mmCIF file of C-alpha atoms in Angstrom:
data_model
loop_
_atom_site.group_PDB
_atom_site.id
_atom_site.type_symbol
_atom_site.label_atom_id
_atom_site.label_comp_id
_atom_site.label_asym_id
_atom_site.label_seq_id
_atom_site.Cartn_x
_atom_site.Cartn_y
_atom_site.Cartn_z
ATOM 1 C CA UNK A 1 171.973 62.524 -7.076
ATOM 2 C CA UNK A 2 174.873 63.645 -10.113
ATOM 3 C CA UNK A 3 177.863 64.105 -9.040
ATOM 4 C CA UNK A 4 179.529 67.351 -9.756
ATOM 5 C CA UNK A 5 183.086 66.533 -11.641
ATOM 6 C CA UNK A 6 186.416 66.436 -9.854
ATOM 7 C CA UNK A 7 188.262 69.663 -9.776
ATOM 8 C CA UNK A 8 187.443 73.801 -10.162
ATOM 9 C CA UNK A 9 184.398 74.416 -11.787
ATOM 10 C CA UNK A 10 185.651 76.510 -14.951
ATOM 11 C CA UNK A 11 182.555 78.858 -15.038
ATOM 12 C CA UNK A 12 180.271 80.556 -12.385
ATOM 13 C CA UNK A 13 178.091 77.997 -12.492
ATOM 14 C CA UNK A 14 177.343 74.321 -13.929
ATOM 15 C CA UNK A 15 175.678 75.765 -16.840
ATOM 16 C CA UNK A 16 178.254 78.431 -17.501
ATOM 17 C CA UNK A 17 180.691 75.142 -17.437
ATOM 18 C CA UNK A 18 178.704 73.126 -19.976
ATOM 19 C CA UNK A 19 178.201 75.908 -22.819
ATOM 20 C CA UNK A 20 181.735 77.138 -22.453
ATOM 21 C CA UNK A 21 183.029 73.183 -22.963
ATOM 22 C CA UNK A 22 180.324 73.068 -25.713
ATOM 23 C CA UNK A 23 181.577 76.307 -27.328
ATOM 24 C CA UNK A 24 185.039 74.696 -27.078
ATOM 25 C CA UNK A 25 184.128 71.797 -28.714
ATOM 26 C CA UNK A 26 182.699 73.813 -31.659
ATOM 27 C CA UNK A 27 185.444 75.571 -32.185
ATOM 28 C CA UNK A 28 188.131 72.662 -32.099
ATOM 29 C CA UNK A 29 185.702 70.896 -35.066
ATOM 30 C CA UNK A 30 185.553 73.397 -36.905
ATOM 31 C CA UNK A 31 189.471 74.286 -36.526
ATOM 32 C CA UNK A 32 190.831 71.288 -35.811
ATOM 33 C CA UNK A 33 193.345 73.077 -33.790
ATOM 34 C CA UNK A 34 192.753 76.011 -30.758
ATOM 35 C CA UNK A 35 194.549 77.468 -28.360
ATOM 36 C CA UNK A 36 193.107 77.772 -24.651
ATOM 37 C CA UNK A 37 194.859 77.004 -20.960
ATOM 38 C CA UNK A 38 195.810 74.102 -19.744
ATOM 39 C CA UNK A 39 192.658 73.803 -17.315
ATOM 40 C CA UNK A 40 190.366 74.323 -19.802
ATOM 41 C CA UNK A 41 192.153 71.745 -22.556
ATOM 42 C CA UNK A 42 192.228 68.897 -19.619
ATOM 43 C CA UNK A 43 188.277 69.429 -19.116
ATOM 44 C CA UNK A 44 187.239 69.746 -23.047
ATOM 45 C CA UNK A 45 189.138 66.576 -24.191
ATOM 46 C CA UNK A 46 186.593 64.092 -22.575
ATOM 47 C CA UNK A 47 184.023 66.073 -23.660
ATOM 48 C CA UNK A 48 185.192 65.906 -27.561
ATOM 49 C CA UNK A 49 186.377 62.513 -27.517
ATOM 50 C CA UNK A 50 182.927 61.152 -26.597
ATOM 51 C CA UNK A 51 181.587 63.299 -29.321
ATOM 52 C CA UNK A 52 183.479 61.829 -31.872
ATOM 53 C CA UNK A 53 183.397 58.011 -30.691
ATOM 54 C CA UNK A 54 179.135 58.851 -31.415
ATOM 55 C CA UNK A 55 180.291 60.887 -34.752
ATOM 56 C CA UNK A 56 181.495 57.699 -35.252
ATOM 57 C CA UNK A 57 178.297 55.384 -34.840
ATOM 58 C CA UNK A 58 176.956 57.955 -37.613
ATOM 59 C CA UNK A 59 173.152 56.950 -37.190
ATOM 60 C CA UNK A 60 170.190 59.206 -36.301
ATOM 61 C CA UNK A 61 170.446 58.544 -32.713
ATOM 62 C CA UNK A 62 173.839 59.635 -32.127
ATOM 63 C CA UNK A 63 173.235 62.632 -34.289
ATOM 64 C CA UNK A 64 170.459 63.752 -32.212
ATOM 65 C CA UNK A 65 172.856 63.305 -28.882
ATOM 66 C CA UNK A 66 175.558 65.249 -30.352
ATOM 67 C CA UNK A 67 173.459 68.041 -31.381
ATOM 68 C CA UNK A 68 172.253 68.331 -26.784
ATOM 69 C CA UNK A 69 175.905 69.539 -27.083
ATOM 70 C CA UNK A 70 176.610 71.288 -30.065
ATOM 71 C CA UNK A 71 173.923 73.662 -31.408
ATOM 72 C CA UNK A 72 175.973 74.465 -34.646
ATOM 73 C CA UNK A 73 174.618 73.089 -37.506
ATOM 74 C CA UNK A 74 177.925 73.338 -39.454
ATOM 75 C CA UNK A 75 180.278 71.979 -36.592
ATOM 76 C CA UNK A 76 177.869 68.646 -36.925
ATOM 77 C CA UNK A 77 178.072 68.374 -40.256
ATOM 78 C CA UNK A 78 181.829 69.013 -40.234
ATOM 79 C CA UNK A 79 181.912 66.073 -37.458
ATOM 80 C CA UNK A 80 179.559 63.750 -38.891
ATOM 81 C CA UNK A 81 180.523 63.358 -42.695
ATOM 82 C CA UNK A 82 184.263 64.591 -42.508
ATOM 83 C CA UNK A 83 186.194 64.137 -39.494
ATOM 84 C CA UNK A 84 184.467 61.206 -38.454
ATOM 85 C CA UNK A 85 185.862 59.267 -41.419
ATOM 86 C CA UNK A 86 188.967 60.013 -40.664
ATOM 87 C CA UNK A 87 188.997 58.531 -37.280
ATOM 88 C CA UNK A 88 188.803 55.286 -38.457
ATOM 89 C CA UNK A 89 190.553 52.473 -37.642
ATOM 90 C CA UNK A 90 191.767 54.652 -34.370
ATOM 91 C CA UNK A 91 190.426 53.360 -31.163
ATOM 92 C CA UNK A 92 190.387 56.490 -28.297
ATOM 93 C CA UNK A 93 193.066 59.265 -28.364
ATOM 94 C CA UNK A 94 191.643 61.116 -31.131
ATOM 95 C CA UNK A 95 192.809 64.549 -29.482
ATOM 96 C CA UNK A 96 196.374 65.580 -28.277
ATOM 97 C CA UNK A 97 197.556 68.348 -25.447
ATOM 98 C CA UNK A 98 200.660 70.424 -26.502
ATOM 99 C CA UNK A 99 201.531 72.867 -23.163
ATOM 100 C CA UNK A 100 202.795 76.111 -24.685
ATOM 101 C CA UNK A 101 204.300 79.695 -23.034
ATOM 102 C CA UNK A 102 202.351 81.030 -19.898
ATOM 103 C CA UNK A 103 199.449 83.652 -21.071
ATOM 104 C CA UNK A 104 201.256 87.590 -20.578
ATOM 105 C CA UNK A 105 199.339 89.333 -17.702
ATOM 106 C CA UNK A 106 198.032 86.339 -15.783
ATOM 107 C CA UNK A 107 200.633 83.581 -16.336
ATOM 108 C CA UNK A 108 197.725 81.261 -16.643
ATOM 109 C CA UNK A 109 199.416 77.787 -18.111
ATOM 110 C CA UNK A 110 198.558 77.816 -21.869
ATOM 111 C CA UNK A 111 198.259 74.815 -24.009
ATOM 112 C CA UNK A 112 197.121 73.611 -27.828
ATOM 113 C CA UNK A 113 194.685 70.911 -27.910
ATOM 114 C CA UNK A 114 193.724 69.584 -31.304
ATOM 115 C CA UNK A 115 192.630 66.863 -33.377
ATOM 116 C CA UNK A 116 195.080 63.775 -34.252
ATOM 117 C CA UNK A 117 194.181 63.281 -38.023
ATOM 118 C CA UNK A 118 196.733 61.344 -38.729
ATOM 119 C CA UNK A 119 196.243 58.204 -40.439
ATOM 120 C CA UNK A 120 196.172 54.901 -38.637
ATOM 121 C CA UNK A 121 198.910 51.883 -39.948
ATOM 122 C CA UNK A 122 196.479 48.847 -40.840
ATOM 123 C CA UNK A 123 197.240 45.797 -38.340
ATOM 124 C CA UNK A 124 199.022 44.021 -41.297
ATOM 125 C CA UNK A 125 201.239 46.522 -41.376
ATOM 126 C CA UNK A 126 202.299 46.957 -38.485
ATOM 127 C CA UNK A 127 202.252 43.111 -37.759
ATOM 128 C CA UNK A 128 204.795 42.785 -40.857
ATOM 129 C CA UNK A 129 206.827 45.263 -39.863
ATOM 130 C CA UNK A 130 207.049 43.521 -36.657
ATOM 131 C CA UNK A 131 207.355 40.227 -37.948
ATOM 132 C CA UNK A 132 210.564 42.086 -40.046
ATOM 133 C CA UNK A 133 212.033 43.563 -36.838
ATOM 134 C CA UNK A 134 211.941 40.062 -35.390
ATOM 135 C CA UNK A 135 213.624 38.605 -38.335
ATOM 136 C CA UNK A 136 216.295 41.028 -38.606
ATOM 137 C CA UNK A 137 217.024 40.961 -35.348
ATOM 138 C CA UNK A 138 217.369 37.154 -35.065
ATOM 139 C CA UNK A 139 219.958 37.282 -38.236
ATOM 140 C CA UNK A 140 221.840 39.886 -36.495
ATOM 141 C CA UNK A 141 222.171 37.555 -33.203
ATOM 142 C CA UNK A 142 223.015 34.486 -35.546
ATOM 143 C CA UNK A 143 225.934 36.822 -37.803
ATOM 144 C CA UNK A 144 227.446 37.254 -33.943
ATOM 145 C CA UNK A 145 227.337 34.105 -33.081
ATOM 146 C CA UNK A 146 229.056 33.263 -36.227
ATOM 147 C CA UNK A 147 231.922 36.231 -36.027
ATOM 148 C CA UNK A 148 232.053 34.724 -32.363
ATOM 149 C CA UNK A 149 232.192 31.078 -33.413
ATOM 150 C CA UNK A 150 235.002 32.044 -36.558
ATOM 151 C CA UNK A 151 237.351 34.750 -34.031
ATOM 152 C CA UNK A 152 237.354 31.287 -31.481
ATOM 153 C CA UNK A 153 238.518 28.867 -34.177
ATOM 154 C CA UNK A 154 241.123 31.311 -35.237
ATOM 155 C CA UNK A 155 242.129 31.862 -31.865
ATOM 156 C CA UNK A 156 242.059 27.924 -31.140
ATOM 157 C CA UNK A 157 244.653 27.909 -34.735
ATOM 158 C CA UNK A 158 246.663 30.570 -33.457
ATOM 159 C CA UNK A 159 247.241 28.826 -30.176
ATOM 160 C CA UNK A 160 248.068 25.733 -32.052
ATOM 161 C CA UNK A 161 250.319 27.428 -34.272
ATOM 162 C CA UNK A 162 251.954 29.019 -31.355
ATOM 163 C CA UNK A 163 251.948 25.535 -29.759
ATOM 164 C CA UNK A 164 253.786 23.744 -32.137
ATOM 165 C CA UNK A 165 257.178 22.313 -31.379
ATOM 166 C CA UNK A 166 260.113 24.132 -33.152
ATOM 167 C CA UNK A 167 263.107 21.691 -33.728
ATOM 168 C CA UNK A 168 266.465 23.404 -34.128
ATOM 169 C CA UNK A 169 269.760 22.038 -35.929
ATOM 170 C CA UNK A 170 272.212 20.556 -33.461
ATOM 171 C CA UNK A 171 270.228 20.774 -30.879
ATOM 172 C CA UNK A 172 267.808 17.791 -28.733
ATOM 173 C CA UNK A 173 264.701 19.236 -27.277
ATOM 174 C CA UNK A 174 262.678 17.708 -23.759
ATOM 175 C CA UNK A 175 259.358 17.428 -22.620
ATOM 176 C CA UNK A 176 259.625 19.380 -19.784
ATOM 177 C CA UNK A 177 262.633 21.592 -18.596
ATOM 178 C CA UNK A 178 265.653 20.401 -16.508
ATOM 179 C CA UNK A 179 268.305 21.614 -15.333
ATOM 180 C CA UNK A 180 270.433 18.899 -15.785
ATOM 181 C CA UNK A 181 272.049 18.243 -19.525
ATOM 182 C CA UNK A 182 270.457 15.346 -21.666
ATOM 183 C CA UNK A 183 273.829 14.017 -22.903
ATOM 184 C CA UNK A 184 277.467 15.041 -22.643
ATOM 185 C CA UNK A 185 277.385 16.205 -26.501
ATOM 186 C CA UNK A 186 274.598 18.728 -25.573
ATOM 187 C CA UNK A 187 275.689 21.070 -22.702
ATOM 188 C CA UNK A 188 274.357 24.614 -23.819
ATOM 189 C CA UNK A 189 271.279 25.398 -22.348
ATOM 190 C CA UNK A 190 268.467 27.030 -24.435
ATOM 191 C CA UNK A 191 265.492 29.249 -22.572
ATOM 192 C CA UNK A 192 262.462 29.993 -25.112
ATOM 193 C CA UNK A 193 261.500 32.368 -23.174
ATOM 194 C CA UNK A 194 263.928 34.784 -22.878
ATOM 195 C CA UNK A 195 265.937 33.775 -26.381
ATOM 196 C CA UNK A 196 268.893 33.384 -24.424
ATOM 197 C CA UNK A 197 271.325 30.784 -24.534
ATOM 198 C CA UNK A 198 273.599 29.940 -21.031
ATOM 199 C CA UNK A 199 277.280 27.935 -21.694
ATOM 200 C CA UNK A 200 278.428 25.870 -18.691
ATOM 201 C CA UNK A 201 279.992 27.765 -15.651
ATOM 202 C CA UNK A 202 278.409 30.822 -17.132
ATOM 203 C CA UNK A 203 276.689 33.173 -14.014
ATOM 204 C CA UNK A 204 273.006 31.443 -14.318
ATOM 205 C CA UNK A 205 274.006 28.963 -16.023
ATOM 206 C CA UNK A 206 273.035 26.523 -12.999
ATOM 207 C CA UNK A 207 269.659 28.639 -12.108
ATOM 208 C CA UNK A 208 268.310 27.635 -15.344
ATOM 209 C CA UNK A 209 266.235 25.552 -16.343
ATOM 210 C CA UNK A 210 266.222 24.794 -20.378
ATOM 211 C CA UNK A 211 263.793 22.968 -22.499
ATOM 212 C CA UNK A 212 265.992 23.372 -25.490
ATOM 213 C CA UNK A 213 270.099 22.185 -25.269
ATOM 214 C CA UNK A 214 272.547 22.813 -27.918
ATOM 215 C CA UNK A 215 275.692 21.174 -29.019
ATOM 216 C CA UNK A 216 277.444 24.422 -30.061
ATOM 217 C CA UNK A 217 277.040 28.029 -29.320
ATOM 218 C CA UNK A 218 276.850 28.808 -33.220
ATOM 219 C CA UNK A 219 273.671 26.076 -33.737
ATOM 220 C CA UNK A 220 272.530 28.177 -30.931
ATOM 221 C CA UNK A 221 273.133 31.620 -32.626
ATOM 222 C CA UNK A 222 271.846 30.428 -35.750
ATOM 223 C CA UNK A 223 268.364 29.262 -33.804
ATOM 224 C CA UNK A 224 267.981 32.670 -32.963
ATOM 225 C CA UNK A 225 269.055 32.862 -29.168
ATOM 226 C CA UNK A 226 271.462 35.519 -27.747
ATOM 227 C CA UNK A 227 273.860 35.067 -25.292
ATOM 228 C CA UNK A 228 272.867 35.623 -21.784
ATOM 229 C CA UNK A 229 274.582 39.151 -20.400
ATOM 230 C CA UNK A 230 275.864 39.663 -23.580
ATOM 231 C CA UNK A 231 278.855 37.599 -25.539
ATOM 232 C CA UNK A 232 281.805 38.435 -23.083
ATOM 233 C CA UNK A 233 279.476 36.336 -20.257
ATOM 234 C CA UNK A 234 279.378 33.185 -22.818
ATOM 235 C CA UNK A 235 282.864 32.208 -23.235
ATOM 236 C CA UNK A 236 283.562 30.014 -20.479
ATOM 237 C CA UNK A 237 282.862 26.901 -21.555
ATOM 238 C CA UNK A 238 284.113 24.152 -19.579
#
């Protein structure tokens, strides 16, 4: 037994149904473009897409099978030798559904269904383009990996730059800091970190811990350091 099809029936009847889809149909091939609700565009599409994937065929056959549907000579014609054509290369979604403003006096959902003319990009096309996408994408990962590669070796320079030993006049340097004075000719202490230089029995002068030692307070100037608390705390030598 046949199935009726899912959903309202649009007409009165099954007949009503199939000649107002068929009128449809004949009106969106010969317009390429109408304007009906939202029910009725849902229901037609099917309908018009198989039309066209037999338009498509082109022989005798599918002519007659069309023409159960469509009565109008014209609208056959039109489908047959010129919109057929233009559906090549397009496999399925030869129509498109554009919902519009609610109908005035019924607020029935409207919509625009019409044909999708457009032509088709060729497989080579789109493959190249593809194929260009890919590349450009790859050379854009490889330029960050270089930027990222160069901004590490000139961070690996500036660390050695930074890490390099700076030898001052009159003054001996150690490996690692002490608190204790390398030789009696050496007694002012030198912190790097601060810039600050610390003259025996001075107030931290014990507390800290020096890397750098100087034989004078003015080879100590000159190398840039300042004297801890200011000059008035560095003038108690012993």
């Amino acid at each position: 037994m046949p199935r009726p099809t899912k959903g309202p029936r649009l007409g009165g009847s099954a007949q009503h149904e199939r000649h107002m889809l068929a009128n449809l149909a004949t009106q969106l091939i010969v317009h390429e473009s109408i304007t009906t609700t939202e029910a009725r565009a849902k229901r037609l599409r099917p309908v018009v897409e198989k039309l066209i994937t037999k338009a498509k065929r082109g022989d005798l056959h599918a002519r007659r099978t069309v023409m159960r549907t469509i009565t109008d000579k014209f609208a056959v014609y039109r489908l047959f030798e010129e919109l057929a054509p233009q559906f090549e290369g397009r496999d399925g979604g030869y129509t498109r559904i554009i919902k519009t403003a609610p109908r005035k006096g019924d607020n029935a959902p409207m919509a625009v269904i019409s044909l999708v003319l457009e032509p088709v990009a060729k497989k080579e096309v789109v493959a190249d383009a593809v194929a260009t996408a890919k590349k450009a994408a790859k050379k854009a990962v490889a330029e960050d990996k270089a930027e990222a590669k160069s901004e590490d070796k000139a961070a690996e320079a500036e660390a050695a730059t930074s890490a390099e030993v700076t030898e001052y006049p009159g003054s001996v340097r150690l490996a690692e800091g002490s608190s204790e004075a390398p030789d009696a000719d050496h007694q002012i202490k030198g912190n790097e970190d601060s810039m600050k230089y610390h003259v025996p029995g001075s107030r931290w002068y014990d507390a800290t811990v020096a890397e750098v030692w100087f034989d004078t307070t003015e080879a100590a100037e000159a190398a840039g350091f300042a004297p801890a608390g200011g000059a008035a705390a560095q003038k108690v030598e012993a």
